[in-house]
PDB file of C-alpha atoms in Angstrom:
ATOM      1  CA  UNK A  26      78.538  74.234 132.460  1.00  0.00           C
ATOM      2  CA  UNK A  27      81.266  71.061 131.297  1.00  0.00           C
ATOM      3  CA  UNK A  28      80.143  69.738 128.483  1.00  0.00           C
ATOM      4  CA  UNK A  29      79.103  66.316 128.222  1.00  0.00           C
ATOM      5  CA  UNK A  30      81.746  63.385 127.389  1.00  0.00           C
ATOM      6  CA  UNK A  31      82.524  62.087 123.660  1.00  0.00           C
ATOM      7  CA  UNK A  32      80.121  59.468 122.845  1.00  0.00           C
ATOM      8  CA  UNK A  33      82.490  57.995 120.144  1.00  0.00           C
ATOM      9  CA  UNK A  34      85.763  56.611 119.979  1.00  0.00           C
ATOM     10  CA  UNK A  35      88.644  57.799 118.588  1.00  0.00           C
ATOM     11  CA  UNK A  36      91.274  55.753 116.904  1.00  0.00           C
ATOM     12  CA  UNK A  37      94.375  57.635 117.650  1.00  0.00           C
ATOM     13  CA  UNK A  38      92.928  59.036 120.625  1.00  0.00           C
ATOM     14  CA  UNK A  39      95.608  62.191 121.067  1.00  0.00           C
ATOM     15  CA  UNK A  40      97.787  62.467 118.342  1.00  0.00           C
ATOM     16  CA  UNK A  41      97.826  62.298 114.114  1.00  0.00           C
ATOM     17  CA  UNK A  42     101.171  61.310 112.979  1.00  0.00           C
ATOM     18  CA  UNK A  43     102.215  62.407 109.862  1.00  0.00           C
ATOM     19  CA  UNK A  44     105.457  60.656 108.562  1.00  0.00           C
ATOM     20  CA  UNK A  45     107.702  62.463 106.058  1.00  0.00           C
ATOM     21  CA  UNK A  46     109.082  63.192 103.477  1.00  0.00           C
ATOM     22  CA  UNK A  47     106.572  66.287 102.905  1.00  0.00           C
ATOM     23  CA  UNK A  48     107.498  67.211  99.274  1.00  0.00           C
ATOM     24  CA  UNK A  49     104.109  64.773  98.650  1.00  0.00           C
ATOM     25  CA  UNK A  50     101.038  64.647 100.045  1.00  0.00           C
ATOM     26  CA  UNK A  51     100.890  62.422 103.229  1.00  0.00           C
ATOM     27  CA  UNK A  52      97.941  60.966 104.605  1.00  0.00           C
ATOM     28  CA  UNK A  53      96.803  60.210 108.497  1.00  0.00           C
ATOM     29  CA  UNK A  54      93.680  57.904 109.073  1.00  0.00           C
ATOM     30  CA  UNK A  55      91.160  58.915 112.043  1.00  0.00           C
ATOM     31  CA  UNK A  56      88.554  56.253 112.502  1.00  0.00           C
ATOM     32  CA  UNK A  57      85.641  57.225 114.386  1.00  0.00           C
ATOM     33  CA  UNK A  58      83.540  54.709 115.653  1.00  0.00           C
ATOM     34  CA  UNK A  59      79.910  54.936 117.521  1.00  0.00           C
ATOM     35  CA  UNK A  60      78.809  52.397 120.132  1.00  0.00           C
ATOM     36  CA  UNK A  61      75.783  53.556 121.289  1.00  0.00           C
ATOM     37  CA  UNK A  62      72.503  52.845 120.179  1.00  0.00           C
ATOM     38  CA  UNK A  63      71.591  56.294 118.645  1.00  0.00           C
ATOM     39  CA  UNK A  64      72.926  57.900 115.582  1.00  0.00           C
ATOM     40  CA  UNK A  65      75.766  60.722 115.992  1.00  0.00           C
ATOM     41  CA  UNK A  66      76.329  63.589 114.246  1.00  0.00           C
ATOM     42  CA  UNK A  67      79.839  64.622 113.607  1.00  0.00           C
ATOM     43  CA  UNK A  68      82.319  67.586 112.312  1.00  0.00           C
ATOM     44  CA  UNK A  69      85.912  67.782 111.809  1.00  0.00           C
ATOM     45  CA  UNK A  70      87.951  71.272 112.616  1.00  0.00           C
ATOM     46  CA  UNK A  71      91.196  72.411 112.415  1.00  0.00           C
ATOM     47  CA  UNK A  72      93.921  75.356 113.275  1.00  0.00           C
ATOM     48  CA  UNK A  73      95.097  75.019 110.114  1.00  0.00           C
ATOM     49  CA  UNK A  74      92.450  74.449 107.620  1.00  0.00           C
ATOM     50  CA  UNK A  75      94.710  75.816 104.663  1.00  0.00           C
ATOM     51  CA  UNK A  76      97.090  73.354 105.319  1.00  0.00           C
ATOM     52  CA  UNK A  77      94.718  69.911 105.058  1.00  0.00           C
ATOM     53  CA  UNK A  78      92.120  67.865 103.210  1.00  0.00           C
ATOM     54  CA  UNK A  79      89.797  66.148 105.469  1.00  0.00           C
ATOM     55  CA  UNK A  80      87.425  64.049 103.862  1.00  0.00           C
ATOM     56  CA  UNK A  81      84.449  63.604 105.308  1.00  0.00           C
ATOM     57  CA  UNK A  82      84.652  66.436 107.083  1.00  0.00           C
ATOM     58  CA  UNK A  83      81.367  65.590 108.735  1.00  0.00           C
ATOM     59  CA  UNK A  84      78.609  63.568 108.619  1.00  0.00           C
ATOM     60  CA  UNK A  85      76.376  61.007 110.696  1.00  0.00           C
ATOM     61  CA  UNK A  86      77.503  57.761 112.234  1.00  0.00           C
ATOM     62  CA  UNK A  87      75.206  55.539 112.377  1.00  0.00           C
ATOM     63  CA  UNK A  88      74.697  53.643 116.106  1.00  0.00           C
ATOM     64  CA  UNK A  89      76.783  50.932 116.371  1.00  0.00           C
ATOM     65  CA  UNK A  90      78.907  51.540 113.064  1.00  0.00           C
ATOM     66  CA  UNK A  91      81.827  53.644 112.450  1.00  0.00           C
ATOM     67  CA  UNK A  92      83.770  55.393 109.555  1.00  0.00           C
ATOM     68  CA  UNK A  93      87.576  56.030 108.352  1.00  0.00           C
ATOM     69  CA  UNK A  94      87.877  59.968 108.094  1.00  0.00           C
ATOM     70  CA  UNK A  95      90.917  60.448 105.897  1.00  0.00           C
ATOM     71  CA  UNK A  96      93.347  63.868 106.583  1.00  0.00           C
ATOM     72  CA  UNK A  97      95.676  64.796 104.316  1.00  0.00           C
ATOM     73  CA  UNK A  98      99.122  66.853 104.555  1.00  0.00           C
ATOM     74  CA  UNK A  99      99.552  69.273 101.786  1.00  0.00           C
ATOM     75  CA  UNK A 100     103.481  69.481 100.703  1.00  0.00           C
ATOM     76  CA  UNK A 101     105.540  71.756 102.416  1.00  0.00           C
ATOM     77  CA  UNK A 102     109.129  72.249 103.774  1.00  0.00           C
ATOM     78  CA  UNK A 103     109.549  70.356 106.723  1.00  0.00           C
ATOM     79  CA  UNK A 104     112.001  72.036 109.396  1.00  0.00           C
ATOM     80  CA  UNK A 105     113.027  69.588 111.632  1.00  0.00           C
ATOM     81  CA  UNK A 106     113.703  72.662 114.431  1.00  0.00           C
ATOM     82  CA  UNK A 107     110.005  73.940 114.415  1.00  0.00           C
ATOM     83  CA  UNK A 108     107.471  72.222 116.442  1.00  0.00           C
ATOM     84  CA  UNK A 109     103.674  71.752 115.213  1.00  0.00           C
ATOM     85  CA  UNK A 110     101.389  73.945 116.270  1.00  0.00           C
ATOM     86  CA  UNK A 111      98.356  72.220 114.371  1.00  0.00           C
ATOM     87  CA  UNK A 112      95.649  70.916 116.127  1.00  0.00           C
ATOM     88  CA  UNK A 113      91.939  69.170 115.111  1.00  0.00           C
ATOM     89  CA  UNK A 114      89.252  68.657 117.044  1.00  0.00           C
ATOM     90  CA  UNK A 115      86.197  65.794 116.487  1.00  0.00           C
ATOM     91  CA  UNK A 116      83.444  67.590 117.600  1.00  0.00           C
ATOM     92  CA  UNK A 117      80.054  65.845 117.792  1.00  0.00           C
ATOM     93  CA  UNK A 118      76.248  65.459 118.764  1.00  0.00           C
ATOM     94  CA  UNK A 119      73.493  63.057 118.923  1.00  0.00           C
ATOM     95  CA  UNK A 120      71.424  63.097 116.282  1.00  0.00           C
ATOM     96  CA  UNK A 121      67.692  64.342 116.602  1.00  0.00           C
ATOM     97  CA  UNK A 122      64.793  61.834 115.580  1.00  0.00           C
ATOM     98  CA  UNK A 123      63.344  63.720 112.964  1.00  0.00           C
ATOM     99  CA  UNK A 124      66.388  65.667 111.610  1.00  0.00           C
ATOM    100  CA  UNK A 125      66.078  66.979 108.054  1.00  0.00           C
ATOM    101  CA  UNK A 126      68.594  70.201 107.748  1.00  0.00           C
ATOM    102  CA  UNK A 127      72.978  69.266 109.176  1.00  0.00           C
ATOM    103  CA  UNK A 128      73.688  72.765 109.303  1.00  0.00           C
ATOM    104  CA  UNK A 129      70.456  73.553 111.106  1.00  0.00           C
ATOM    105  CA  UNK A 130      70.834  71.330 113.590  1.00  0.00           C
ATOM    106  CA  UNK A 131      74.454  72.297 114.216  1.00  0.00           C
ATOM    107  CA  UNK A 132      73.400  75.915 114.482  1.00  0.00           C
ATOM    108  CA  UNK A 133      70.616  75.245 116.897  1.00  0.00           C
ATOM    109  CA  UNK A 134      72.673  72.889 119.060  1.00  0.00           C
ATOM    110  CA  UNK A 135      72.363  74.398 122.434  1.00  0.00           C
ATOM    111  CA  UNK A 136      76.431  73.896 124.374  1.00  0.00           C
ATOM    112  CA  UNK A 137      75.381  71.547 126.859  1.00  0.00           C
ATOM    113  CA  UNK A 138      74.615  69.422 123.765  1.00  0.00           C
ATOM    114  CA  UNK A 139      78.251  69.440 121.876  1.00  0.00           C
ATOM    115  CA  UNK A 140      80.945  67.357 122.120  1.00  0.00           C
ATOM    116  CA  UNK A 141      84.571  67.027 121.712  1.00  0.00           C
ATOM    117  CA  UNK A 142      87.798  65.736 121.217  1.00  0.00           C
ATOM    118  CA  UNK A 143      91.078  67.101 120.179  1.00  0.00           C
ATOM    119  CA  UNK A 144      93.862  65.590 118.591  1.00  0.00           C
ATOM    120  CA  UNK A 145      97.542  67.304 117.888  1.00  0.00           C
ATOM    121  CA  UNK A 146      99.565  67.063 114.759  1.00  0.00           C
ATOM    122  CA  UNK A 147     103.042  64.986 114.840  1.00  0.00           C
ATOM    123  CA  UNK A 148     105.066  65.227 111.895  1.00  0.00           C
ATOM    124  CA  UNK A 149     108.179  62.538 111.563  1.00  0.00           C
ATOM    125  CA  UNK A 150     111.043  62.647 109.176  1.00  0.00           C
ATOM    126  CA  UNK A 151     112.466  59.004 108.842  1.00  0.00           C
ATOM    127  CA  UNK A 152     116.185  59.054 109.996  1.00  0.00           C
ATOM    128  CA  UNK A 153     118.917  58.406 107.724  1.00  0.00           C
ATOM    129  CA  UNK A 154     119.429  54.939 108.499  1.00  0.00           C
ATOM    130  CA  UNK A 155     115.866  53.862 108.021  1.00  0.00           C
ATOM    131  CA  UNK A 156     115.958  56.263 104.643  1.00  0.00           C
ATOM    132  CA  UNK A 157     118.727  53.910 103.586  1.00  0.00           C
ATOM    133  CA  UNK A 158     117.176  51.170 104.573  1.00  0.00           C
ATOM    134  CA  UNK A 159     113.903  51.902 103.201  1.00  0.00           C
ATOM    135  CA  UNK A 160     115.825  52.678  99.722  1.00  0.00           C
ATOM    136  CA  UNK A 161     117.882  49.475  99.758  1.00  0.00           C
ATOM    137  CA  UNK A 162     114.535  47.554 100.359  1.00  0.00           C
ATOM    138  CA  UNK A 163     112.801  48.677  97.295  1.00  0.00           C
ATOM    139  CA  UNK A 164     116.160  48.033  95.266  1.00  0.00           C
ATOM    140  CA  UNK A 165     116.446  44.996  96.113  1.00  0.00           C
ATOM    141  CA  UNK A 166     112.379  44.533  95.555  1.00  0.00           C
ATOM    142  CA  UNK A 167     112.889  45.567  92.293  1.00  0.00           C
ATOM    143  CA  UNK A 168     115.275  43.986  90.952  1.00  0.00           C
ATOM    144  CA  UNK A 169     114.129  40.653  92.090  1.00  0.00           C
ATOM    145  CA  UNK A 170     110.770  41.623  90.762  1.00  0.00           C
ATOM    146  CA  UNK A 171     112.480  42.111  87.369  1.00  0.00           C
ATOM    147  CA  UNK A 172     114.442  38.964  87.425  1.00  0.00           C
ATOM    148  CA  UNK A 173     111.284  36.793  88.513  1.00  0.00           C
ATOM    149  CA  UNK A 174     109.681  38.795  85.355  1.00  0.00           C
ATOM    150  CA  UNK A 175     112.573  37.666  82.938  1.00  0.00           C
ATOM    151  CA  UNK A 176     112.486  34.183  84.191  1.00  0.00           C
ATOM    152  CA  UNK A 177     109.222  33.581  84.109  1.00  0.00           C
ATOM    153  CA  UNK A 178     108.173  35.154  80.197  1.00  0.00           C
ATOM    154  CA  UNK A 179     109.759  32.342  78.094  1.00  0.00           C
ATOM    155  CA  UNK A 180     106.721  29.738  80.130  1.00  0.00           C
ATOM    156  CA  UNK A 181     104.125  31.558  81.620  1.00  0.00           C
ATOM    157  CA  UNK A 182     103.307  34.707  83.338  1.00  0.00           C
ATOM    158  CA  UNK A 183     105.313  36.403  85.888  1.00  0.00           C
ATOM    159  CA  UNK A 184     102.431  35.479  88.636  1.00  0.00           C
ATOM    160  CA  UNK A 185     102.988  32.385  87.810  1.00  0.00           C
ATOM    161  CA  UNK A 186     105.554  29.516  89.612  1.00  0.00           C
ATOM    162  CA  UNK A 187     106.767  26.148  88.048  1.00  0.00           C
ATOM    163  CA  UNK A 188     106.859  23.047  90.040  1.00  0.00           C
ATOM    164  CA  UNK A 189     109.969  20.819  89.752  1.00  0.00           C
ATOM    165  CA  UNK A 190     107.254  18.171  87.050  1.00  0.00           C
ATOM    166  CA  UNK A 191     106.872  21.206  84.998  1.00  0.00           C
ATOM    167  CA  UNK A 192     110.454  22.331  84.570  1.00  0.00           C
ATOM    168  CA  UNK A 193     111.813  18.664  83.673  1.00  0.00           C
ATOM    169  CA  UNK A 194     108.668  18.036  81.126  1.00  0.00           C
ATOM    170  CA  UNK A 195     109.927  21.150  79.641  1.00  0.00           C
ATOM    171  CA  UNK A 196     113.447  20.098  79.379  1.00  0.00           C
ATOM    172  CA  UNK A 197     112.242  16.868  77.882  1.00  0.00           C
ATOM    173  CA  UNK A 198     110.234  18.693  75.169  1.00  0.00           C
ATOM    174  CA  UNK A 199     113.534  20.660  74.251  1.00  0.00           C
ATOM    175  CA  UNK A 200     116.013  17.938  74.236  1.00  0.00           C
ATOM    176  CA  UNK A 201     113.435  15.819  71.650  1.00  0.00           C
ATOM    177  CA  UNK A 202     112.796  19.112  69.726  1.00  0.00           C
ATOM    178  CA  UNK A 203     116.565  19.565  69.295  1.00  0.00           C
ATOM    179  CA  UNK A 204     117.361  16.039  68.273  1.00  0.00           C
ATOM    180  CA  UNK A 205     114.281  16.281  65.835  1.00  0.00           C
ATOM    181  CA  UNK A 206     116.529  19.016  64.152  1.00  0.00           C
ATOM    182  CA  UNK A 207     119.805  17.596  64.123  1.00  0.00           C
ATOM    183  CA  UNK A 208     118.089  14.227  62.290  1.00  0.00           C
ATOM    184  CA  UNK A 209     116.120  16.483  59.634  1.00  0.00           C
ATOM    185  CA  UNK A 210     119.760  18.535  59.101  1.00  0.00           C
ATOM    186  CA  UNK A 211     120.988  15.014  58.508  1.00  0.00           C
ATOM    187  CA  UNK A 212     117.962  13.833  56.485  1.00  0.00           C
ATOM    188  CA  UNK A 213     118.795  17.379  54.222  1.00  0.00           C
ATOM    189  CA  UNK A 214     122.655  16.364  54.073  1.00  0.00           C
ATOM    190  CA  UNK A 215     121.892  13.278  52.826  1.00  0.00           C
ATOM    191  CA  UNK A 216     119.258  14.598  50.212  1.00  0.00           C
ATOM    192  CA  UNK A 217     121.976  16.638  48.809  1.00  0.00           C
ATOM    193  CA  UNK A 218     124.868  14.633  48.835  1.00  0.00           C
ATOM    194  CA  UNK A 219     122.119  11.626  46.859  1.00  0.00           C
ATOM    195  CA  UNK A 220     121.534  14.686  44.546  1.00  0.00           C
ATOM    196  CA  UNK A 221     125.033  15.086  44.231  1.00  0.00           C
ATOM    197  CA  UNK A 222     125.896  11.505  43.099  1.00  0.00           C
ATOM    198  CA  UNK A 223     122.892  11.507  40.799  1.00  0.00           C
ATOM    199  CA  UNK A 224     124.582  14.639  39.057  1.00  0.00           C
ATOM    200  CA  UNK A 225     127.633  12.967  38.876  1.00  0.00           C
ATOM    201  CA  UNK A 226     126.243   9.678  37.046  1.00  0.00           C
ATOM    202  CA  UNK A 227     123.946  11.575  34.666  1.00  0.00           C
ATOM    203  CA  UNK A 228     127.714  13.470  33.762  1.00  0.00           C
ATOM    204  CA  UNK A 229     129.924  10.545  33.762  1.00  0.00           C
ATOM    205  CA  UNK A 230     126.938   8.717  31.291  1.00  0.00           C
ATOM    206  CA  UNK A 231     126.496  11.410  29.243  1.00  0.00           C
ATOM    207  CA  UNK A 232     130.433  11.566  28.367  1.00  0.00           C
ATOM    208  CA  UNK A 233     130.316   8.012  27.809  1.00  0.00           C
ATOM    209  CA  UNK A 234     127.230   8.237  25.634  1.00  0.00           C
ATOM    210  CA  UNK A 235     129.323  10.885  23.477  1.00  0.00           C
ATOM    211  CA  UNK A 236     132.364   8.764  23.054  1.00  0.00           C
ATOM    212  CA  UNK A 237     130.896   5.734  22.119  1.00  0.00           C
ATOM    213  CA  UNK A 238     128.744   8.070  19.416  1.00  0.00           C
ATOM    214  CA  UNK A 239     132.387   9.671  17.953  1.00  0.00           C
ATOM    215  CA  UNK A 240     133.969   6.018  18.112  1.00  0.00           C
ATOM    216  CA  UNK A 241     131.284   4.923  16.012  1.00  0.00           C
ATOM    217  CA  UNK A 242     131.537   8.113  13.876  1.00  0.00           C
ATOM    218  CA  UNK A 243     135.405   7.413  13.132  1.00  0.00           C
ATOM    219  CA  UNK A 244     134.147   3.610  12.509  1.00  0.00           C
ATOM    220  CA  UNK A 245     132.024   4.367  10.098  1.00  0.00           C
ATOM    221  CA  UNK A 246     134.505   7.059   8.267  1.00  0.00           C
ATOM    222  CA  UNK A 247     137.320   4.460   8.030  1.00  0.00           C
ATOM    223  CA  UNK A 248     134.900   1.450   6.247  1.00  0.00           C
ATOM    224  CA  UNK A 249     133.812   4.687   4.058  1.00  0.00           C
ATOM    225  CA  UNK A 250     137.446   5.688   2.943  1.00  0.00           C
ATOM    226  CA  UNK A 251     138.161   1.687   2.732  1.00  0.00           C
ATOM    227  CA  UNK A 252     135.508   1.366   0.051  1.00  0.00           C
ATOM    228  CA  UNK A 253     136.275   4.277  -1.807  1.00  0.00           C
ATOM    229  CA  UNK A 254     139.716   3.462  -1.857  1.00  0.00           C
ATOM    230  CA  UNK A 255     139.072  -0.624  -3.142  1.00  0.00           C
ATOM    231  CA  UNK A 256     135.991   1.260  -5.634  1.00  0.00           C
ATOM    232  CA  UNK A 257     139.091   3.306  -6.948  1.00  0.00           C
ATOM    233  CA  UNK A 258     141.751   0.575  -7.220  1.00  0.00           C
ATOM    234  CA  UNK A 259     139.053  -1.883  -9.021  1.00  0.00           C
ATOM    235  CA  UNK A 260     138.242   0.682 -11.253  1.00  0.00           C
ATOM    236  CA  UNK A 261     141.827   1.232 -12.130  1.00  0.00           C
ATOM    237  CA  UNK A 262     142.584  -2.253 -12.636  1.00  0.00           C
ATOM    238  CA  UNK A 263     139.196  -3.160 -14.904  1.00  0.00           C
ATOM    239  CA  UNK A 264     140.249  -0.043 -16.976  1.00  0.00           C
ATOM    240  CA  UNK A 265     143.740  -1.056 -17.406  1.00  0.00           C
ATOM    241  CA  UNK A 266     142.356  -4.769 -18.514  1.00  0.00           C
ATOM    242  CA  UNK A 267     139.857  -3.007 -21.025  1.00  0.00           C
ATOM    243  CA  UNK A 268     142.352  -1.389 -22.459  1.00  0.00           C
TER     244      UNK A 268
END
């Protein structure tokens, strides 16, 4: 007896494409959607269930919704001269009213019941050209992602852009920051040199201060010896009279 056709749809309907390199895990999207008005029950197989991670592996699909069923590539050496023998097959069944056990169901499901679709594996090795391509993208990416960075720390964030308002404000403010400088470095050179003069005065009165105290010193000397001398010569002539 055939078995009946697959109530859901399949998006890829034939093939999973997996696209290399396969030193990483690589993943292949299967969306499975339901369009009737009943709820579907559904399991994932494979040929090679060592090989990949399927998750969900089954479940129910709710009528008139679907769901992304995610398959994933474990790493392995990829020869280019062996073909893929791997296979997977969406097998499914509608849902009973009162269904309480999965497993139960599945094992009671009578064949005319079941159905299914199968897919086969593709795996793809970009060519050199695209490899090159691919590598001379992200360089490029990157280092305009780093220079966009660098530019744009000193204002804002790197998310951020600058309109042509911003960019000349900026300027402004840097241009009257930098002449605010230069006049306080002036403002400084002029304290010092006024400090200088100030020094100099304070010298040049001070030495003036202490000549004019020495002239009168050697003043006042000479009218000393003077007197002494006239004292002496008096008292030589009033003894000489007394006499």
């Amino acid at each position: 007896m055939a078995r009946p056709e697959q109530v859901l749809l399949l998006e890829p309907l034939h093939e999973l494409k997996f696209r290399g390199p396969f030193s990483d895990v690589v993943t292949a999207n299967l969306k499975l959607s339901n369009p009737t008005d009943r709820n579907v029950c559904f399991k994932v197989k494979t040929t090679a269930p060592r090989r990949y991670c399927v998750r969900p592996n089954s479940g129910i699909i709710d009528a008139g919704t679907s769901i992304n069923v995610s398959v994933m590539l474990q790493p392995f050496d990829y020869d280019p001269n062996e073909k893929s023998k791997h296979k997977f097959m969406v097998q499914s069944m509608v849902a009973p009213p009162d269904m309480t056990d999965m497993e139960g169901v599945w094992k009671e499901a009578k064949p005319d019941e079941l159905m299914d679709s199968k897919l086969r594996c593709v795996f793809e090795m970009p060519v050199e050209n695209e490899k090159t391509h691919d590598m001379e993208f992200s360089k490029i990416m990157s280092t305009s992602l780093l220079k966009s960075e660098s530019s744009a720390l000193p204002t804002k964030a790197a998310s951020s852009t600058l309109d042509n308002g911003e960019v000349k404000r900026i300027m402004e403010e840097c241009k009257r920051l930098q002449m605010e400088a230069q006049r306080l470095r002036e403002e400084n050179k002029q304290i010092r040199e006024d400090d200088g003069l100030r020094m100099r005065k304070s010298h040049i009165m001070s030495s003036q201060h202490a000549s004019v105290a020495m002239k009168k010193d050697e003043g006042f000397s000479t009218r000393t010896m003077a007197l002494i001398i006239l004292f002496f010569v008096v008292g030589v002539i009033v003894g000489k009279l007394v006499l």
